[in-house]
PDB file of C-alpha atoms in Angstrom:
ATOM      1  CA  UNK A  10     -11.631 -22.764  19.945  1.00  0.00           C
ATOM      2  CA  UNK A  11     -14.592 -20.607  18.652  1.00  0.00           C
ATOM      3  CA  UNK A  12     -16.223 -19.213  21.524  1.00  0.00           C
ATOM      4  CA  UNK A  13     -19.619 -19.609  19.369  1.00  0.00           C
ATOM      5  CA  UNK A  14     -18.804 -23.159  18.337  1.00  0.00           C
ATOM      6  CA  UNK A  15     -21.168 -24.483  21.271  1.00  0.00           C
ATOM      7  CA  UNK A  16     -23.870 -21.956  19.598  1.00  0.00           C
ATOM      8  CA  UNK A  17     -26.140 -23.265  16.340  1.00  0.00           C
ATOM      9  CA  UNK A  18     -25.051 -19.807  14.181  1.00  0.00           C
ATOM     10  CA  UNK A  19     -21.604 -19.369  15.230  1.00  0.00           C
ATOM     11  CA  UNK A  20     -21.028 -16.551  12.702  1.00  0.00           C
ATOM     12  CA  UNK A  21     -23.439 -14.413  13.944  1.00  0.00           C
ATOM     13  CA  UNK A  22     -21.882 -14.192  17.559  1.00  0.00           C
ATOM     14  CA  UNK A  23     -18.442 -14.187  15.436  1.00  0.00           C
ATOM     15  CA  UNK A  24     -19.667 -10.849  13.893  1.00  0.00           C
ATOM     16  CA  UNK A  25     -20.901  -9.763  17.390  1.00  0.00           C
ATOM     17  CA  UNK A  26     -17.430 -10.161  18.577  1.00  0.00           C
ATOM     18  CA  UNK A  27     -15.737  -8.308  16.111  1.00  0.00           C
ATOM     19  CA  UNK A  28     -18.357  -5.357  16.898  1.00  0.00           C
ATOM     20  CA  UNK A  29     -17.270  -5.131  20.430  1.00  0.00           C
ATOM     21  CA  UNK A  30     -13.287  -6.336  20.030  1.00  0.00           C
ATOM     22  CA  UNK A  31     -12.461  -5.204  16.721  1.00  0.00           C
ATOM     23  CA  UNK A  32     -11.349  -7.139  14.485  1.00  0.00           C
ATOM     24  CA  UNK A  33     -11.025 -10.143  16.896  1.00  0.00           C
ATOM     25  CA  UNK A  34     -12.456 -13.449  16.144  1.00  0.00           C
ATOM     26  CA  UNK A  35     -12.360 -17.037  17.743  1.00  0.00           C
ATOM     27  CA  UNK A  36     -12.393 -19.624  14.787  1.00  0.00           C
ATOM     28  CA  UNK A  37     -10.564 -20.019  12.286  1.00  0.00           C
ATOM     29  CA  UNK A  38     -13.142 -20.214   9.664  1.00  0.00           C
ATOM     30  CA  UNK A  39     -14.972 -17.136  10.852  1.00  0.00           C
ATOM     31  CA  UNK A  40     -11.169 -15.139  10.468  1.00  0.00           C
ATOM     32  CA  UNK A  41     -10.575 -16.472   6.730  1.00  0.00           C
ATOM     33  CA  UNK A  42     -13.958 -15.692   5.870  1.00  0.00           C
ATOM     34  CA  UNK A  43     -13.511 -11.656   7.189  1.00  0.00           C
ATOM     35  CA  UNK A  44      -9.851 -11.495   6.070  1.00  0.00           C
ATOM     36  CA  UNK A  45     -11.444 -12.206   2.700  1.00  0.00           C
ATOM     37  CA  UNK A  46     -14.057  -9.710   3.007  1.00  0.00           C
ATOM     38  CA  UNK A  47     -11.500  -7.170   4.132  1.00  0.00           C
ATOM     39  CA  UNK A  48      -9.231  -7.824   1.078  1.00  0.00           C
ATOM     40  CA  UNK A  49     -11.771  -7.669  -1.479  1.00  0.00           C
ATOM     41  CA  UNK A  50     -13.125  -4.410  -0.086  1.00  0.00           C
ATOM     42  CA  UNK A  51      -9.034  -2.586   0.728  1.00  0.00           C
ATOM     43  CA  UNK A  52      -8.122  -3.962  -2.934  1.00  0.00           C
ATOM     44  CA  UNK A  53      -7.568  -0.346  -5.248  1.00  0.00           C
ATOM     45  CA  UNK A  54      -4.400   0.800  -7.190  1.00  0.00           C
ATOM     46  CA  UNK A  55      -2.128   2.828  -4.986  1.00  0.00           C
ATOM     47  CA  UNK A  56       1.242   4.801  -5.521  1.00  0.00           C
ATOM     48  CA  UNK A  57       3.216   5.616  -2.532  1.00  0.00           C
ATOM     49  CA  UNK A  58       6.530   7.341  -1.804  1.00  0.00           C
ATOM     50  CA  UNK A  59       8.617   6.790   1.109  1.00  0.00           C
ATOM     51  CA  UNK A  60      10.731  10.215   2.328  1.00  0.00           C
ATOM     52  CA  UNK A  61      13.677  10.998   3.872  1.00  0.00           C
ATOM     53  CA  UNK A  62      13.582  14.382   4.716  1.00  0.00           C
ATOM     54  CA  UNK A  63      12.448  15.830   1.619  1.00  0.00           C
ATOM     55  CA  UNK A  64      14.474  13.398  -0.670  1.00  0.00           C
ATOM     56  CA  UNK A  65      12.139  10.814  -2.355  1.00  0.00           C
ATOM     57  CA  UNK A  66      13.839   7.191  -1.496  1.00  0.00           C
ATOM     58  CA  UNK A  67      11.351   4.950  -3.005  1.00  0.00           C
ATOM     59  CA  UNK A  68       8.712   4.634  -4.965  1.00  0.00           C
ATOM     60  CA  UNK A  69       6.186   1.825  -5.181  1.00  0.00           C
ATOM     61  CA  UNK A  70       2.736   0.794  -6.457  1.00  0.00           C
ATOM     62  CA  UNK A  71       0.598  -1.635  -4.628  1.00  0.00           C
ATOM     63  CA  UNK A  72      -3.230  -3.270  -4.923  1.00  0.00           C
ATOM     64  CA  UNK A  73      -3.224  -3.790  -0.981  1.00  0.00           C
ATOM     65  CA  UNK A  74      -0.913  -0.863   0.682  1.00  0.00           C
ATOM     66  CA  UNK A  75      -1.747  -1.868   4.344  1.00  0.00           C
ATOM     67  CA  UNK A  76      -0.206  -4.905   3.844  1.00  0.00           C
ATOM     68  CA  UNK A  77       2.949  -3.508   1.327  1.00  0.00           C
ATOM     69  CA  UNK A  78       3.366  -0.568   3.580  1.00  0.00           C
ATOM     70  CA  UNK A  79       3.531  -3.260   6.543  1.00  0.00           C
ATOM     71  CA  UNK A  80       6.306  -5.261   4.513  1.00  0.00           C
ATOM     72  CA  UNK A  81       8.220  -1.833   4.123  1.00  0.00           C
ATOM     73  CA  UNK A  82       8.284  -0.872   7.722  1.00  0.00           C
ATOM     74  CA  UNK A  83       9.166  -4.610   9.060  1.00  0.00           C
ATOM     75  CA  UNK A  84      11.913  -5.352   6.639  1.00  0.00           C
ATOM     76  CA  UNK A  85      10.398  -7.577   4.388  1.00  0.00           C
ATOM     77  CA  UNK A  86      11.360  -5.542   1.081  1.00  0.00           C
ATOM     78  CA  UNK A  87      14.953  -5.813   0.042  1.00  0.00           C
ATOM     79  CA  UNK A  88      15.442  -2.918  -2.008  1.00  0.00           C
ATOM     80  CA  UNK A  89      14.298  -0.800   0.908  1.00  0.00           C
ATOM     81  CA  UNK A  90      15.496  -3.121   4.243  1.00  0.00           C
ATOM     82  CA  UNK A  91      18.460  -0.625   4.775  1.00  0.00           C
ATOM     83  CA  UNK A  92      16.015   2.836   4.988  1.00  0.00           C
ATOM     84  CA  UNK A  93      13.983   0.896   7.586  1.00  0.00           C
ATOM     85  CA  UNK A  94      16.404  -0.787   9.817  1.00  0.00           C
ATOM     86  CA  UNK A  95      18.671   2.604  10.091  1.00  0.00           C
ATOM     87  CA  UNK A  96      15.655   4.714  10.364  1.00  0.00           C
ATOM     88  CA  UNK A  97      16.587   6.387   7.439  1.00  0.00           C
ATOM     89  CA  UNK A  98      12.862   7.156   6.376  1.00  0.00           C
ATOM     90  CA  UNK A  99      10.411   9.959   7.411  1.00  0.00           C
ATOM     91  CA  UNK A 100       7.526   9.772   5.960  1.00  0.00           C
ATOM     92  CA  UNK A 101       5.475   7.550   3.322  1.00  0.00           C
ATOM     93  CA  UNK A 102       3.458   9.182   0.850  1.00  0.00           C
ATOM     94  CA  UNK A 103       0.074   7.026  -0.362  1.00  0.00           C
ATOM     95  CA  UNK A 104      -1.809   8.369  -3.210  1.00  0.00           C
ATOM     96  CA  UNK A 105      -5.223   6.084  -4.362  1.00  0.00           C
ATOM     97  CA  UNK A 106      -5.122   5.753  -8.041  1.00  0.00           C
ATOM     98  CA  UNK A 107      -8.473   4.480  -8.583  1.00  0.00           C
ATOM     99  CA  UNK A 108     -10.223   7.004 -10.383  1.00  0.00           C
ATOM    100  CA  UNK A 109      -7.281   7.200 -12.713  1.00  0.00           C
ATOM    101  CA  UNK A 110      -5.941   3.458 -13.744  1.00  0.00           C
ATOM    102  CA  UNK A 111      -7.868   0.618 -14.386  1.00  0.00           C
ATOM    103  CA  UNK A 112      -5.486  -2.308 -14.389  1.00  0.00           C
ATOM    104  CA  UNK A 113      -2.275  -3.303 -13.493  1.00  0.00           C
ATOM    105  CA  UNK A 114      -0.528  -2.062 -16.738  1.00  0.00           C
ATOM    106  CA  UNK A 115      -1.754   1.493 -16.300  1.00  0.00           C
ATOM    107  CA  UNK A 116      -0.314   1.271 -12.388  1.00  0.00           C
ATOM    108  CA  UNK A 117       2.896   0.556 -13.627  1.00  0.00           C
ATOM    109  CA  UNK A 118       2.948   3.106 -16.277  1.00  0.00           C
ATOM    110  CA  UNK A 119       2.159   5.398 -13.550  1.00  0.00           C
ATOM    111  CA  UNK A 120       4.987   4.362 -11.212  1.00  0.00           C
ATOM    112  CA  UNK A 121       7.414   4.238 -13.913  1.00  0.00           C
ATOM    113  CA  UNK A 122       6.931   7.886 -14.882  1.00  0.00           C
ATOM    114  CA  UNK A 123       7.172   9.056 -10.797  1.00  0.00           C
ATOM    115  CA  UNK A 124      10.682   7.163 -10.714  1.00  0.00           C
ATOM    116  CA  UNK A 125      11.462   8.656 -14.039  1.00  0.00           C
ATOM    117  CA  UNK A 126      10.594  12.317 -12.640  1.00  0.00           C
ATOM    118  CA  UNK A 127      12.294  11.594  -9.087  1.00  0.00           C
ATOM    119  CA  UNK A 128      14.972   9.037  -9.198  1.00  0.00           C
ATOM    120  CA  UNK A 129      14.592   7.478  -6.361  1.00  0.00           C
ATOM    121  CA  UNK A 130      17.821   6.222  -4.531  1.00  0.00           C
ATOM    122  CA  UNK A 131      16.463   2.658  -3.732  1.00  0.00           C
ATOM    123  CA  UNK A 132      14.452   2.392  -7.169  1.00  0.00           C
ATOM    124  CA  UNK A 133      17.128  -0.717  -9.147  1.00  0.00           C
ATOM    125  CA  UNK A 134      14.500  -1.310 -11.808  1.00  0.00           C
ATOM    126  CA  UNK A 135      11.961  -0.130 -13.476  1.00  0.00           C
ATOM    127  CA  UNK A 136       8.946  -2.149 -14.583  1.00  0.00           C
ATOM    128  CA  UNK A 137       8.892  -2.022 -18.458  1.00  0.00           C
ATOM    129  CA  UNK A 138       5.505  -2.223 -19.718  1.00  0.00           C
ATOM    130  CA  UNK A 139       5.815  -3.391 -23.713  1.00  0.00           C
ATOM    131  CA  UNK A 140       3.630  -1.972 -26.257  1.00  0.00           C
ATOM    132  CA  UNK A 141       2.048   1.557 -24.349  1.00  0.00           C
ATOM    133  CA  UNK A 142       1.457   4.463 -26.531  1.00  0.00           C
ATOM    134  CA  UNK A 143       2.980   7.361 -25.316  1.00  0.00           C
ATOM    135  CA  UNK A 144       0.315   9.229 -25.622  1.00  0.00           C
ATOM    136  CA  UNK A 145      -1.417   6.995 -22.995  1.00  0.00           C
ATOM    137  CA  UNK A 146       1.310   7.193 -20.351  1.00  0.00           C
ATOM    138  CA  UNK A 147       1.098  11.666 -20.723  1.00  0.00           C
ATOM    139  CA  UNK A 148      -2.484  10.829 -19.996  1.00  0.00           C
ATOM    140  CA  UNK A 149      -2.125   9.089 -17.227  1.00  0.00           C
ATOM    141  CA  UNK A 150       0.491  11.413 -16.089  1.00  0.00           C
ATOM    142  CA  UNK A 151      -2.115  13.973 -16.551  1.00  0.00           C
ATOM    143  CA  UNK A 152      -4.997  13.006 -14.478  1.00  0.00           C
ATOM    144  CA  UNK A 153      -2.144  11.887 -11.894  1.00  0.00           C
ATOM    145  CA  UNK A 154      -1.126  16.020 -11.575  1.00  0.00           C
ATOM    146  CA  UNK A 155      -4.432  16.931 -11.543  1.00  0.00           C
ATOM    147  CA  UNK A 156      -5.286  14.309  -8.842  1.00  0.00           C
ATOM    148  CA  UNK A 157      -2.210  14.811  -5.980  1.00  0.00           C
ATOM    149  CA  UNK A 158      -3.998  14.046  -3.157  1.00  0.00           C
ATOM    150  CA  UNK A 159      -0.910  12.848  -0.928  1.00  0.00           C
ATOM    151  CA  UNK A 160      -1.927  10.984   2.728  1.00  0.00           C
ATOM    152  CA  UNK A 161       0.959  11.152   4.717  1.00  0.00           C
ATOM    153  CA  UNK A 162       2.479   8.236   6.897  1.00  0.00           C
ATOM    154  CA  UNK A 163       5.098  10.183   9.633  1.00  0.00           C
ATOM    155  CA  UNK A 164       7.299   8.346  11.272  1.00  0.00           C
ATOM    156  CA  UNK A 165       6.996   8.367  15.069  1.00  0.00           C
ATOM    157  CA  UNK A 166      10.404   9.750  16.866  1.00  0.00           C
ATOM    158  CA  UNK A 167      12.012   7.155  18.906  1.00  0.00           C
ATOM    159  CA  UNK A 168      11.443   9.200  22.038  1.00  0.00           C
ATOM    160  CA  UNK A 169       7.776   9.146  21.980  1.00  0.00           C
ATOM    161  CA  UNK A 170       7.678   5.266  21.847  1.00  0.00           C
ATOM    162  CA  UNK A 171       6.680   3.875  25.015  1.00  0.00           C
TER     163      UNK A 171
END
């Protein structure tokens, strides 16, 4: 039950909540409404690699990479359950893409090429995009190389878990 619900403007005490509890809120309502926000506002093109040492296992593209990266790491991806049960990862790469594609097709084009340059162990298939120029994908490839900002996920050794 919304702690606000007894209140006339439940959203504002909602938002007042969140200010002092993070993201916390007590109604439903007032969660679906932020969880929208949030999306609309963490939605950009991302490319991401996830590392084993310094061997490239996967490579991926995403619109939301908090919630793909989450998937990863909790097993929900089949191609890359293995890596993440045994442990066999040790660090994910994240790039943001946004100043260099500008749909979908153009995020693919750019993960194709990085699994094309890398081969990735885990990578079965690669997204075919019909009718690209060439020219387009060497561009894209371009800007990529100049871009290379990497953040880098580590994985946490098991010994420092509490």
């Amino acid at each position: 039950l919304c702690k606000a619900s007894a209140t006339t403007s439940f959203k504002e005490i909602c938002i007042e909540d969140r200010k002092t509890l993070g993201k916390q809120c007590y109604c439903r309502k007032c969660r679906n409404d932020y969880m929208k926000r949030y999306r609309k506002q963490c939605k950009k093109p991302y490319v991401y690699m996830i590392y084993n040492g310094n061997k490239v296992q996967y490579i991926g593209k995403s619109w939301l990479i908090n919630d793909r990266i989450s998937n990863h790491v909790n097993g929900h991806v089949l191609s890359t359950q293995r890596v993440f049960k045994r442990g066999r990862w040790t660090e994910i790469k994240i790039m943001d893409v946004s100043k260099i594609v500008k749909n979908d097709m153009e995020l693919k084009i750019l993960e194709n090429e990085l699994i094309e340059m890398y081969k990735p162990k885990y990578n079965k298939v690669i997204n075919r995009v019909q009718g690209v120029d060439r020219l387009k994908e060497l561009k894209l490839c371009c800007k990529l190389y100049e871009q290379m900002e990497w953040e880098t996920v580590k994985k946490i050794p098991s010994n420092l878990i509490t």
